[in-house]
Coordinates of C-alpha atoms and ligand atoms in Angstrom, one line a residue:
M127 CA 20.3 62.7 -19.7
R128 CA 17.8 60.2 -21.4
I129 CA 20.4 58.5 -23.0
L130 CA 22.4 57.5 -19.8
F131 CA 19.2 56.3 -18.4
L132 CA 17.9 54.2 -21.5
S133 CA 22.0 52.9 -21.3
I134 CA 21.1 51.8 -17.8
F135 CA 17.9 50.3 -18.7
L136 CA 19.3 48.3 -21.6
Y137 CA 22.0 47.0 -19.2
W138 CA 19.8 45.4 -17.0
N139 CA 17.5 44.3 -19.2
L140 CA 20.3 42.1 -21.1
L141 CA 21.6 41.1 -17.5
T142 CA 18.7 39.8 -16.3
A143 CA 18.2 37.8 -19.8
C144 CA 21.2 36.0 -18.8
D145 CA 20.1 35.3 -15.3
A146 CA 16.2 34.2 -17.4
K147 CA 17.9 31.1 -17.1
D148 CA 17.5 30.5 -13.5
K149 CA 14.6 27.2 -13.3
E150 CA 11.4 27.6 -11.8
W151 CA 11.0 24.8 -9.0
W152 CA 9.2 22.6 -10.7
Q153 CA 12.3 22.2 -13.4
T154 CA 14.7 21.0 -11.2
T155 CA 12.9 19.4 -8.4
V156 CA 12.7 16.0 -7.2
F157 CA 9.2 14.5 -6.4
Y158 CA 8.2 12.1 -4.3
Q159 CA 4.9 10.2 -5.0
I160 CA 3.4 9.1 -1.9
Y161 CA 0.9 6.5 -1.7
P162 CA -1.5 7.3 1.1
R163 CA -2.8 4.1 2.0
S164 CA 0.8 1.8 2.6
F165 CA 2.4 5.1 4.3
A166 CA 1.9 6.3 7.5
D167 CA -1.2 5.3 9.6
S168 CA -2.3 7.4 12.6
N169 CA -5.0 5.7 14.2
G170 CA -4.0 1.8 13.8
D171 CA -6.9 0.9 11.6
G172 CA -3.9 -0.7 9.2
I173 CA -4.7 1.8 6.4
G174 CA -2.8 4.8 6.1
D175 CA -3.8 8.1 6.4
L176 CA -3.3 12.0 6.3
K177 CA -2.5 12.4 9.8
G178 CA 0.1 9.8 9.2
I179 CA 1.7 11.7 6.1
T180 CA 2.2 14.9 7.6
S181 CA 3.4 12.9 10.5
R182 CA 6.5 11.8 8.2
L183 CA 6.9 15.0 6.1
S184 CA 9.9 15.4 7.8
H185 CA 11.7 12.4 6.1
L186 CA 11.1 14.2 3.1
K187 CA 12.8 17.5 4.0
E188 CA 15.6 14.9 5.0
A189 CA 15.5 13.2 1.9
G190 CA 16.1 16.4 -0.1
V191 CA 12.9 16.3 -1.9
G192 CA 10.8 19.3 -3.2
A193 CA 7.1 18.3 -3.9
T194 CA 5.3 15.2 -3.2
W195 CA 2.4 14.1 -5.1
L196 CA -0.1 12.0 -3.8
S197 CA -1.9 9.2 -4.8
P198 CA -6.1 10.5 -4.9
I199 CA -6.8 11.0 -1.2
F200 CA -10.4 11.5 -2.6
K201 CA -13.8 10.3 -1.4
S202 CA -14.6 6.5 -3.0
P203 CA -15.4 2.9 -2.8
M204 CA -11.7 1.8 -2.9
V205 CA -12.7 -0.5 -5.5
D206 CA -9.7 0.9 -7.2
F207 CA -8.1 2.2 -3.8
G208 CA -9.0 6.1 -4.5
Y209 CA -9.1 5.9 -8.4
D210 CA -12.8 5.5 -8.6
I211 CA -14.2 8.6 -6.8
S212 CA -17.2 9.5 -5.8
D213 CA -16.7 13.4 -4.6
Y214 CA -14.1 15.1 -6.1
E215 CA -14.0 17.3 -3.7
S216 CA -14.4 16.1 -0.8
I217 CA -12.0 13.8 2.0
Q218 CA -12.2 9.9 2.1
P219 CA -13.0 9.3 5.4
E220 CA -10.8 6.5 5.9
Y221 CA -7.9 8.7 5.1
G222 CA -9.2 11.5 7.4
T223 CA -10.9 14.9 7.3
M224 CA -10.7 18.0 5.3
E225 CA -9.2 19.5 8.9
D226 CA -5.9 17.1 8.5
F227 CA -5.8 18.1 4.7
D228 CA -5.0 21.5 5.8
E229 CA -2.8 20.4 8.4
L230 CA -1.0 18.7 6.1
I231 CA -1.0 21.5 3.3
A232 CA 0.6 23.7 6.4
K233 CA 3.4 21.7 7.5
A234 CA 4.4 20.4 3.9
K235 CA 4.6 24.6 3.4
E236 CA 6.4 25.2 6.7
L237 CA 8.8 22.4 5.2
G238 CA 9.0 24.1 1.8
I239 CA 7.9 20.9 0.8
K240 CA 4.9 21.4 -2.4
I241 CA 1.8 19.4 -2.9
I242 CA 0.3 17.7 -6.0
L243 CA -2.7 16.2 -6.2
D244 CA -3.3 13.3 -8.6
F245 CA -6.7 14.4 -10.4
V246 CA -8.6 11.0 -12.1
P247 CA -11.0 12.9 -15.4
N248 CA -11.0 10.0 -16.9
H249 CA -13.6 8.2 -15.0
S250 CA -15.8 8.4 -11.8
S251 CA -16.9 6.1 -9.6
D252 CA -20.4 4.3 -10.3
K253 CA -21.2 5.6 -7.1
H254 CA -20.9 9.3 -8.2
E255 CA -24.1 11.6 -8.1
W256 CA -23.6 12.1 -11.6
F257 CA -23.5 8.7 -12.8
I258 CA -26.0 7.6 -10.3
K259 CA -28.2 10.6 -12.0
S260 CA -26.7 9.9 -15.2
E261 CA -28.1 6.2 -14.9
A262 CA -31.7 7.2 -14.1
G263 CA -31.7 9.5 -17.2
D264 CA -31.8 12.9 -15.5
P265 CA -32.1 15.2 -18.2
E266 CA -29.4 17.3 -17.4
Y267 CA -26.7 14.4 -16.2
K268 CA -27.9 12.2 -19.7
D269 CA -24.9 12.7 -21.4
Y270 CA -22.3 13.2 -18.3
Y271 CA -21.0 9.5 -19.5
V272 CA -20.9 7.1 -22.9
W273 CA -23.9 5.5 -23.2
S274 CA -24.7 3.3 -26.3
D275 CA -27.6 0.6 -27.0
G276 CA -25.5 -1.7 -28.7
K277 CA -25.9 -3.3 -31.7
P278 CA -28.7 -5.8 -32.4
N279 CA -28.0 -9.0 -31.1
P280 CA -28.6 -12.0 -34.1
N281 CA -30.2 -14.5 -31.8
G282 CA -32.5 -12.4 -29.8
G283 CA -32.5 -11.1 -27.1
R284 CA -30.4 -8.5 -25.7
N285 CA -28.7 -5.8 -27.3
I286 CA -25.3 -7.0 -27.5
E287 CA -22.1 -4.7 -26.9
P288 CA -21.8 -1.8 -29.3
N289 CA -17.8 -2.9 -30.4
N290 CA -15.1 -5.1 -29.2
W291 CA -13.3 -2.7 -27.2
V292 CA -11.5 -4.1 -23.8
S293 CA -11.3 -2.9 -20.2
V294 CA -7.3 -2.2 -19.5
F295 CA -8.2 -4.1 -16.2
Y296 CA -9.3 -7.5 -18.2
G297 CA -12.8 -8.1 -20.4
S298 CA -15.6 -6.3 -22.0
A299 CA -15.1 -2.3 -21.9
W300 CA -18.8 -2.2 -21.4
E301 CA -21.3 -2.8 -19.0
W302 CA -25.5 -3.4 -19.5
S303 CA -27.4 -1.4 -17.4
D304 CA -30.9 -2.7 -16.3
K305 CA -31.8 0.8 -15.6
R306 CA -31.0 2.7 -17.9
K307 CA -31.4 -0.2 -21.1
Q308 CA -28.1 0.8 -22.6
Y309 CA -24.5 0.5 -21.8
Y310 CA -21.9 2.4 -20.5
L311 CA -18.2 2.8 -21.4
H312 CA -15.8 1.7 -18.8
Q313 CA -12.0 1.4 -20.0
F314 CA -10.6 0.4 -16.0
T315 CA -12.9 -1.5 -14.2
K316 CA -16.4 -1.5 -14.3
Q317 CA -17.3 0.5 -11.3
Q318 CA -15.6 3.1 -12.9
P319 CA -17.6 4.3 -16.0
D320 CA -16.0 6.8 -18.2
L321 CA -17.2 10.7 -18.2
N322 CA -17.8 12.0 -22.0
Y323 CA -15.6 14.8 -22.6
R324 CA -17.8 15.6 -25.9
N325 CA -20.2 17.5 -23.2
P326 CA -19.0 20.7 -22.5
K327 CA -20.5 20.4 -19.2
V328 CA -18.2 17.8 -17.9
L329 CA -15.1 19.5 -18.9
E330 CA -16.3 22.6 -17.2
R331 CA -17.6 20.9 -13.8
M332 CA -14.3 19.1 -13.9
S333 CA -12.3 22.3 -14.5
D334 CA -13.8 23.2 -11.6
V335 CA -12.7 20.2 -9.3
L336 CA -9.0 21.8 -10.3
T337 CA -10.0 25.2 -9.6
F338 CA -11.1 23.9 -5.9
W339 CA -8.2 22.6 -4.7
L340 CA -5.6 24.8 -6.2
K341 CA -7.8 27.5 -3.8
K342 CA -6.9 25.1 -1.0
G343 CA -3.0 25.6 -1.6
V344 CA -2.2 22.4 -3.5
S345 CA 1.0 23.2 -6.2
G346 CA -0.7 21.6 -9.0
Y347 CA -1.8 17.9 -10.5
R348 CA -0.5 14.7 -11.6
I349 CA -3.0 13.9 -14.2
D350 CA -4.5 10.0 -14.4
A351 CA -4.8 8.5 -17.3
I352 CA -5.1 11.2 -19.9
N353 CA -4.9 9.8 -22.9
H354 CA -8.2 7.4 -22.7
L355 CA -10.1 11.0 -22.5
F356 CA -12.1 10.7 -25.6
E357 CA -13.0 7.5 -27.7
V358 CA -14.0 8.2 -31.2
P359 CA -17.6 8.7 -31.7
D360 CA -18.7 6.1 -34.1
L361 CA -17.4 3.5 -31.3
V362 CA -15.8 1.5 -34.5
D363 CA -14.1 -1.8 -33.4
E364 CA -10.3 -1.8 -32.8
P365 CA -8.0 -3.8 -34.8
V366 CA -7.2 -7.5 -33.4
N367 CA -3.2 -8.0 -32.0
I368 CA -2.7 -11.6 -33.2
F369 CA -0.5 -12.5 -31.2
D370 CA -3.1 -12.1 -28.0
K371 CA -5.1 -14.6 -28.6
D372 CA -7.1 -13.6 -25.5
P373 CA -9.4 -11.7 -26.4
K374 CA -10.6 -10.8 -23.0
S375 CA -6.9 -9.1 -22.6
Y376 CA -6.1 -5.6 -23.3
G377 CA -3.3 -6.4 -25.1
H378 CA -6.0 -8.3 -27.8
L379 CA -6.6 -5.0 -29.6
W380 CA -4.9 -2.2 -30.9
H381 CA -6.1 0.6 -29.1
Y382 CA -6.1 3.1 -31.7
N383 CA -10.0 4.2 -31.0
T384 CA -10.0 4.6 -27.5
V385 CA -5.8 6.4 -26.8
D386 CA -4.3 9.3 -27.5
L387 CA -7.0 11.0 -29.6
M388 CA -6.5 14.1 -30.9
E389 CA -8.8 15.9 -28.8
V390 CA -7.1 14.9 -25.4
Y391 CA -4.5 17.4 -26.2
D392 CA -7.0 20.5 -26.3
V393 CA -8.2 19.8 -23.2
I394 CA -4.5 19.3 -21.7
Y395 CA -3.6 23.1 -23.1
G396 CA -7.6 24.2 -21.8
W397 CA -6.3 23.2 -18.3
R398 CA -2.9 24.3 -19.0
D399 CA -4.2 27.8 -19.5
L400 CA -6.9 27.4 -16.5
L401 CA -3.1 26.6 -14.6
D402 CA -1.5 29.9 -15.3
D403 CA -4.7 32.1 -15.7
F404 CA -4.8 31.0 -11.7
K405 CA -0.9 32.0 -11.1
K406 CA -1.7 35.5 -12.6
T407 CA -4.8 35.9 -10.5
N408 CA -3.7 34.8 -7.5
G409 CA 0.1 35.4 -7.8
G410 CA 2.6 32.8 -6.0
E411 CA 4.9 30.4 -7.5
T412 CA 4.1 28.4 -10.5
R413 CA 0.8 25.7 -10.8
I414 CA 2.1 22.7 -13.0
M415 CA 0.4 19.1 -14.4
M416 CA 2.2 15.9 -14.2
T417 CA 0.6 14.0 -17.0
E418 CA 0.6 10.2 -16.7
A419 CA -0.2 8.4 -20.6
Y420 CA 2.0 5.4 -21.7
A421 CA 2.3 6.4 -25.0
N422 CA 4.7 6.6 -28.3
M423 CA 7.3 9.5 -28.4
T424 CA 4.8 11.1 -31.1
F425 CA 2.0 11.1 -28.2
T426 CA 3.8 11.8 -25.4
M427 CA 6.3 14.6 -26.6
R428 CA 2.8 16.8 -27.9
Y429 CA 1.8 17.0 -23.9
Y430 CA 4.4 19.6 -23.6
E431 CA 2.6 21.8 -26.2
S432 CA 0.8 22.0 -29.6
D433 CA 2.4 20.9 -33.1
D434 CA 2.7 24.6 -34.1
G435 CA 3.9 25.6 -30.9
T436 CA 1.1 28.3 -30.2
R437 CA -0.6 26.2 -26.9
K438 CA 1.6 24.9 -24.2
G439 CA 0.3 22.0 -22.3
S440 CA 1.9 19.4 -19.2
H441 CA 4.8 20.8 -17.4
I442 CA 6.0 16.8 -16.6
P443 CA 4.9 14.8 -19.4
F444 CA 6.1 11.9 -17.1
N445 CA 8.8 10.3 -18.9
F446 CA 8.3 5.7 -18.1
L447 CA 11.5 5.0 -20.5
M448 CA 13.3 3.3 -17.4
I449 CA 9.9 1.5 -17.0
S450 CA 9.1 0.7 -20.4
D451 CA 12.0 0.7 -22.4
L452 CA 15.4 -0.3 -19.6
N453 CA 15.4 -3.4 -17.0
G454 CA 18.4 -5.4 -15.8
D455 CA 18.7 -7.2 -18.3
S456 CA 19.9 -4.0 -20.6
T457 CA 23.4 -2.7 -21.7
A458 CA 25.0 0.4 -21.5
R459 CA 24.3 1.3 -25.4
D460 CA 20.2 0.4 -24.2
F461 CA 20.9 3.3 -21.4
A462 CA 22.8 5.6 -23.4
H463 CA 20.7 5.4 -26.4
T464 CA 17.5 5.3 -24.0
V465 CA 18.2 8.8 -22.1
S466 CA 19.3 9.7 -25.8
K467 CA 15.8 9.3 -26.6
W468 CA 14.3 11.6 -24.3
M469 CA 16.7 14.5 -24.8
N470 CA 16.3 14.1 -28.5
Y471 CA 12.9 14.4 -28.9
M472 CA 12.0 16.6 -26.5
P473 CA 11.2 20.2 -28.0
V474 CA 13.6 23.0 -27.0
G475 CA 13.5 25.3 -23.7
F476 CA 11.2 22.2 -22.5
T477 CA 12.1 20.3 -18.7
A478 CA 13.1 17.0 -18.9
N479 CA 12.0 14.2 -16.2
W480 CA 12.5 10.6 -15.6
V481 CA 10.2 8.0 -13.1
L482 CA 12.4 5.6 -11.8
G483 CA 8.7 3.8 -10.7
N484 CA 5.3 4.4 -9.5
H485 CA 1.9 2.3 -7.2
D486 CA 1.6 0.7 -11.2
N487 CA 4.9 -1.3 -11.9
S488 CA 7.2 -3.4 -10.1
R489 CA 9.9 -1.6 -7.8
V490 CA 13.3 -0.9 -8.6
A491 CA 15.0 -2.9 -6.9
S492 CA 12.9 -6.2 -8.7
R493 CA 12.9 -4.6 -11.8
Y494 CA 16.7 -4.2 -12.3
G495 CA 17.6 -6.0 -9.2
V496 CA 18.6 -4.7 -5.6
E497 CA 22.5 -4.1 -6.6
R498 CA 21.4 -2.0 -9.2
I499 CA 19.3 0.7 -6.5
D500 CA 22.0 3.0 -5.8
A501 CA 23.2 3.3 -9.6
L502 CA 19.5 4.0 -11.0
N503 CA 18.8 6.6 -8.1
A504 CA 22.3 8.2 -9.1
M505 CA 21.1 8.5 -12.5
L506 CA 17.3 9.6 -11.6
L507 CA 19.1 12.3 -9.2
T508 CA 21.8 13.6 -12.0
L509 CA 20.3 13.4 -15.1
P510 CA 18.6 16.6 -16.6
G511 CA 15.7 18.2 -14.8
A512 CA 13.1 16.4 -13.0
G513 CA 13.5 13.2 -11.3
V514 CA 10.0 11.4 -9.8
T515 CA 10.8 8.9 -6.6
Y516 CA 8.0 6.5 -5.6
N517 CA 7.9 6.2 -2.0
G518 CA 10.3 3.2 -0.9
E519 CA 13.0 3.4 -3.7
E520 CA 15.0 5.7 -1.5
I521 CA 15.7 3.2 0.7
G522 CA 15.6 0.2 -2.2
M523 CA 12.2 -1.3 -0.9
V524 CA 11.6 -4.2 -3.2
D525 CA 7.9 -5.8 -4.2
N526 CA 6.7 -8.3 -1.8
K527 CA 5.7 -11.1 -4.2
N528 CA 4.6 -13.1 -1.3
I529 CA 0.8 -11.8 -1.6
S530 CA -2.0 -14.7 -1.5
W531 CA -4.8 -14.8 -4.1
K532 CA -7.0 -14.3 -0.5
D533 CA -5.2 -11.7 0.6
T534 CA -5.0 -9.9 -3.0
Q535 CA -6.6 -6.4 -3.5
D536 CA -5.6 -5.0 -6.6
P537 CA -8.8 -4.8 -9.0
A538 CA -6.5 -5.9 -12.1
A539 CA -5.7 -9.1 -10.4
C540 CA -8.9 -9.7 -8.9
N541 CA -10.7 -10.1 -12.4
T542 CA -8.4 -12.8 -13.2
N543 CA -8.0 -15.8 -11.2
P544 CA -5.6 -18.2 -8.8
D545 CA -3.8 -19.0 -11.6
V546 CA -2.3 -16.0 -13.1
Y547 CA -3.5 -13.5 -11.1
M548 CA 0.0 -12.4 -9.6
K549 CA 1.4 -11.3 -13.6
F550 CA -1.5 -8.7 -13.2
S551 CA -1.7 -7.9 -9.5
R552 CA 0.4 -4.2 -8.2
D553 CA -0.1 -5.1 -4.8
P554 CA 3.3 -6.3 -4.3
E555 CA 4.9 -2.5 -5.1
R556 CA 2.1 -1.2 -2.7
T557 CA 2.8 -2.8 0.5
P558 CA 3.5 -1.0 3.5
F559 CA 6.9 1.2 3.9
Q560 CA 9.3 0.5 5.9
W561 CA 10.2 3.1 9.0
D562 CA 11.7 0.8 11.4
A563 CA 12.1 -2.8 12.6
T564 CA 8.6 -2.6 15.4
K565 CA 5.5 -4.5 14.9
N566 CA 4.2 -3.9 10.8
A567 CA 7.5 -2.1 10.6
G568 CA 6.5 0.9 12.2
F569 CA 3.8 1.9 9.6
S570 CA 1.0 0.7 11.6
T571 CA -0.1 -0.3 15.3
A572 CA -3.2 -2.6 13.6
D573 CA -2.8 -6.3 14.4
K574 CA -3.5 -6.5 10.3
T575 CA -2.7 -4.1 7.3
W576 CA -4.3 -3.4 4.4
L577 CA -1.6 -5.6 2.0
P578 CA 1.0 -7.6 4.6
V579 CA 4.2 -6.0 4.9
H580 CA 7.4 -7.1 3.2
P581 CA 9.3 -9.7 6.2
N582 CA 12.7 -8.2 4.9
Y583 CA 11.0 -4.7 6.7
V584 CA 13.2 -5.9 9.7
D585 CA 16.6 -5.5 7.9
L586 CA 15.5 -3.2 5.6
N587 CA 14.4 0.4 6.7
V588 CA 14.4 3.8 6.9
K589 CA 15.7 4.0 11.1
A590 CA 18.6 1.0 9.8
Q591 CA 19.5 3.0 7.1
K592 CA 19.8 6.3 8.9
E593 CA 22.1 4.6 11.4
A594 CA 24.5 3.0 9.0
D595 CA 27.4 4.2 8.2
K596 CA 27.1 3.7 4.3
S597 CA 23.4 3.2 2.9
H598 CA 20.6 3.8 -0.2
F599 CA 19.4 6.0 2.1
K600 CA 22.9 7.8 2.4
F601 CA 23.7 7.7 -0.9
Y602 CA 20.3 9.4 -1.8
Q603 CA 20.7 12.3 0.3
Q604 CA 24.3 12.9 -0.8
L605 CA 22.9 12.5 -4.6
M606 CA 20.0 15.2 -3.9
E607 CA 23.1 17.5 -2.3
L608 CA 25.3 17.5 -5.0
R609 CA 21.8 17.8 -7.7
K610 CA 21.8 21.6 -6.3
H611 CA 25.0 21.8 -8.2
E612 CA 24.2 24.6 -10.4
T613 CA 25.6 22.1 -13.5
F614 CA 23.4 19.4 -12.6
Q615 CA 20.7 21.7 -12.5
D616 CA 21.2 23.9 -16.1
G617 CA 24.2 21.7 -17.2
T618 CA 24.2 20.0 -20.9
I619 CA 24.9 16.1 -21.2
K620 CA 26.4 13.8 -23.2
V621 CA 26.3 9.8 -22.7
L622 CA 28.6 7.2 -24.0
A623 CA 28.6 3.2 -23.4
L624 CA 32.1 2.9 -22.1
T625 CA 31.5 -1.1 -22.7
R626 CA 28.7 -3.4 -22.7
N627 CA 28.3 -2.8 -18.9
V628 CA 29.6 1.0 -18.6
F629 CA 27.4 3.2 -18.9
A630 CA 28.4 6.9 -18.5
Y631 CA 27.7 10.9 -18.6
L632 CA 29.2 14.0 -18.6
R633 CA 27.2 17.1 -17.3
E634 CA 28.8 20.4 -18.2
L635 CA 27.5 23.8 -18.0
R636 CA 30.1 26.6 -19.5
D637 CA 32.7 27.1 -17.5
K638 CA 31.4 25.7 -14.3
D639 CA 32.5 22.5 -12.6
T640 CA 32.2 19.5 -15.3
F641 CA 30.3 16.1 -13.7
A642 CA 31.2 12.4 -15.0
V643 CA 28.8 10.2 -13.8
V644 CA 29.9 6.1 -13.9
I645 CA 27.8 3.4 -13.5
N646 CA 28.7 -0.2 -13.9
L647 CA 25.3 -2.1 -14.9
G648 CA 27.5 -5.9 -14.4
G649 CA 28.3 -7.8 -11.4
N650 CA 31.9 -7.9 -12.5
V651 CA 35.0 -5.4 -12.1
E652 CA 35.1 -3.2 -15.0
H653 CA 38.7 -1.0 -15.9
V654 CA 38.0 1.6 -17.9
S655 CA 39.0 5.3 -19.1
L656 CA 37.1 8.3 -19.6
E657 CA 39.7 9.5 -22.0
P658 CA 36.4 9.1 -24.7
F659 CA 34.5 12.0 -23.7
R660 CA 37.4 14.2 -24.6
R661 CA 36.5 17.0 -23.1
L662 CA 37.9 16.5 -19.3
R663 CA 41.2 16.7 -17.2
N664 CA 44.0 13.6 -16.8
K665 CA 43.1 13.5 -13.0
L666 CA 39.4 13.2 -11.1
K667 CA 38.4 13.8 -8.2
V668 CA 35.8 11.4 -6.4
V669 CA 32.5 13.4 -5.4
A670 CA 30.1 10.7 -4.5
A671 CA 30.6 6.7 -4.8
A672 CA 27.8 3.8 -4.3
P673 CA 27.7 2.4 -0.6
S674 CA 29.7 -0.7 -2.5
S675 CA 32.3 1.2 -3.9
Q676 CA 36.0 0.9 -3.6
Y677 CA 36.4 4.8 -4.4
H678 CA 35.7 7.7 -1.7
E679 CA 35.0 11.1 -1.8
G680 CA 37.8 13.3 -2.2
L681 CA 40.3 10.8 -3.9
I682 CA 42.4 11.4 -7.1
I683 CA 42.4 8.8 -10.0
P684 CA 43.8 9.6 -13.2
I685 CA 41.2 9.6 -15.9
S686 CA 42.7 6.7 -18.1
S687 CA 42.4 4.2 -15.3
V688 CA 39.1 4.2 -13.6
T689 CA 38.3 1.0 -12.0
L690 CA 34.6 0.3 -10.7
E691 CA 33.4 -2.7 -8.7
P692 CA 30.4 -4.6 -9.6
Y693 CA 27.0 -2.7 -10.0
D694 CA 29.0 0.4 -8.9
C695 CA 28.4 4.3 -9.5
V696 CA 31.0 6.6 -9.2
I697 CA 30.5 10.2 -9.6
F698 CA 33.7 12.4 -10.4
T699 CA 34.4 15.7 -11.0
D700 CA 37.1 17.9 -12.7
G701 CA 36.9 21.4 -11.8
A702 CA 35.6 24.5 -13.4
K703 CA 37.2 24.5 -16.3
N704 CA 38.5 28.0 -16.7
Q705 CA 39.6 30.3 -14.0
K706 CA 36.7 31.9 -12.3
R707 CA 36.1 35.4 -13.9
L708 CA 35.6 38.5 -13.0
F709 CA 31.8 38.3 -13.1
G710 CA 30.6 34.8 -13.3
D711 CA 30.5 33.8 -17.3
W712 CA 31.2 35.3 -20.2
C713 CA 27.5 36.7 -21.6
R714 CA 27.6 39.2 -18.4
E715 CA 31.4 40.4 -19.0
V716 CA 30.4 41.5 -22.1
I717 CA 26.9 43.1 -21.4
L718 CA 29.0 45.1 -19.0
I719 CA 31.7 45.7 -21.1
I720 CA 29.2 47.0 -23.6
S721 CA 27.0 49.0 -21.6
L722 CA 30.1 50.6 -19.6
I723 CA 30.9 52.4 -23.2
V724 CA 27.3 52.8 -24.0
T725 CA 27.3 54.6 -20.8
F726 CA 30.6 56.7 -21.1
I727 CA 29.4 57.7 -24.5
S728 CA 25.9 58.6 -23.7
S729 CA 27.6 60.7 -20.5
I730 CA 29.9 62.8 -22.9
Y731 CA 27.3 63.7 -25.8
S732 CA 24.8 64.3 -22.6
L733 CA 27.7 66.2 -21.9
Y734 CA 28.5 68.0 -24.5
F735 CA 24.6 68.6 -25.2
C736 CA 24.2 70.5 -21.8
T737 CA 26.8 72.8 -22.3
C738 CA 25.7 73.6 -25.9
H739 CA 21.9 74.3 -24.3
N740 CA 23.4 76.5 -21.4
I741 CA 25.4 78.2 -24.1
N742 CA 22.2 78.5 -26.2
T743 CA 19.8 79.7 -23.8
K744 CA 22.6 82.2 -22.4
Ligands
LIG866 C1 -3.8 5.1 -13.8 C2 -3.4 5.0 -12.3 C3 -4.0 3.2 -11.9 C4 -5.3 3.3 -12.3 C5 -5.8 3.7 -13.5 C6 -7.2 4.0 -13.5 O1 -3.3 4.4 -14.7 O2 -1.7 4.9 -12.3 O3 -3.6 3.3 -10.5 O4 -5.8 2.3 -11.7 O5 -5.6 4.9 -13.7 O6 -8.2 4.7 -12.8

C-alpha cells in the first residue's frame, strides 16, 4: 500500500515540476510608468495628483497592463520633481493625502493592477530632517551624508573641493556648507545630498522605508539611480575623458569611483532578502524590485544575482538597450544584435525585460520616428519577459520641443543656459498626458498647466484613438491580448535580420503555436521570404498587423512572399507544430506512463504481499 501512495506522490511531484514553468505575475506582465505630475489633475491646479491617477486607472485596465510604477509621490520640495525627498513616509501635499493613496491602492486592487513605488535611496532632499541635523553636526546624524573637509587651497582661504568629481546635472559634485564648514557630496543637484551607505544606520533607516510601504500594500519598488549608491572612500579623482572638453560636464570624467561599485550589489541582495522575507511573513504574491542603472552588461547582469550565484537581486534590472543602443537610424542587424545581446548575457532561468522609454529620455516616437511607434510597441509586447511602457507611448505621444527657457522646469536644463538648455531638458517627454480634445487635453481644468500641453493633442489623444477603427492604441490592445498566448509568455526566441530593414523573430514553445513577428524599419515596401527561419510551414496566417499594413487578421499568405508596407509590422502564425496530444505535452505523457507502470507494479506487489501476509497470519 505504501508503495502505491509513493507512486502517486511521485507522479504528482513530477507533474507539478513540469507545471513549475508557470510564471509569476511580474515575469509576463507589462509595467506602465505613470509620471504623476503629468497624468491627471483632479483639483484644477495644473499639476497631476493621486486622485487623478485613481480616476484614470481604468485606462490602464483597458490597455491591458498588469502593473504601474509611479515616479515619486513623496513629500518633496520638487527641485528634481520628486526625486528630492524630504520625508520618505508621507505624500507630497500637491499630490494628495495618505487617504488618497489608500484609495488608489484599493481601486488598483479592484482592477487587478499592481502598484510599484519609486524608491530613491541614493540621496534625500537637503530639506530632509536627516540632512538638516547632519549639517548641524547632530552626533546621531553626523555621518548620514558624505562630508569632506576638502583640500587646502594653494591660494589660501577656504579649502577647495576634495576632488574633481562632477554632478550628473552639470558642475561640481561638491557643495560647501557654511554651517558645517565642510563640503557635502551630491551626484545630482546640490539640493540632493548623497546618503552615506557606509553608515549602517542609513541602510537600516532606508530599509525601514521599504517595509513601511510594503505594509501599505504596494507590490514592489522601482529603485532609482542605484549604481550611484557608493563612492570610493578615499575620494580620489576620476580620470578625464579627453573627448569631452567641458570640465563641468558629466561626460568629462570616467566614473570609475562614483558608480557601479561592488558594495552596491550587497545592498541590492539585502533588499531582495527583505522583499522575500516580507512575503514569507505576510503571504500574498511576490514583491519585486526593478532597478535603474545605466551601466554596461556585466554590471547590469550582476543585479540579477551574485557572481557565485548564491544571492538573488533585482527581479527586473532595467534593460535600457532600446534607449541606449537603438534609434531611428538602426538597421535590422542592429535590432537583431541588440535583442540577442540581452538574451545572451542574461543568466539562465531569469526574466528578460524591455524598456522603451521613461521620463528621462526622449519619447519613442521622437527617438525612432512617429511612423515606427507601432513596430516598437509590437516588439515591446512580443519579446520574451516583461515590458515597460512609459505613459503616452501606447498612443504614440511625441516630445514637446517648444518649451521656452522661461517655462523650463527640469533642473538638468535649468542648471545650464538659454543657448543649450534644450539639449539637456527632460521636459519635452514630461508634458501632460493627452486624454481628449478638450481644454488642456483633458488633463486639467487649470488656466496654465505645470508644463505646456503638446499642441497636437487635438488629434492625438486617447479618446480619438479609441473611437477610430484603427489606431496605435487599438493595436497596442490587440498585442496585449496576443501576448497572453503561452508561446509569448513562455516561448523561446530566434531573431533574424532578413534584409537591411526587415527585422524578424520567431517565438516558439514546444508543440504550441509558433509566431513570427516581422518588422519593416524602413520607408520602402519590402518583399521578403520567411523561409530562412526553416521552421515554418508553407502557409502563414496573419494574427495582427499594424494600422498602416495592407494585411489584415485572418489572411493566409505563402511563407515565401511576404509584402511589407513602409514601417509595417505583421505577426503571423503557422499553428501548432503537432496535433494536440492527449495530455497536453510530451513531458506530462511520459510522466503519466511511468507513473501508471509504477502504480501497476506496486499494486501487483502489494496484492501479493497482502496475500502472503494473510496466509502467514492464518
Ligand atoms: C533617476 C531618475 C531621474 C532623477 C535622478 C536623480 O535617474 O529617473 O529622473 O533626476 O535619478 O534622482
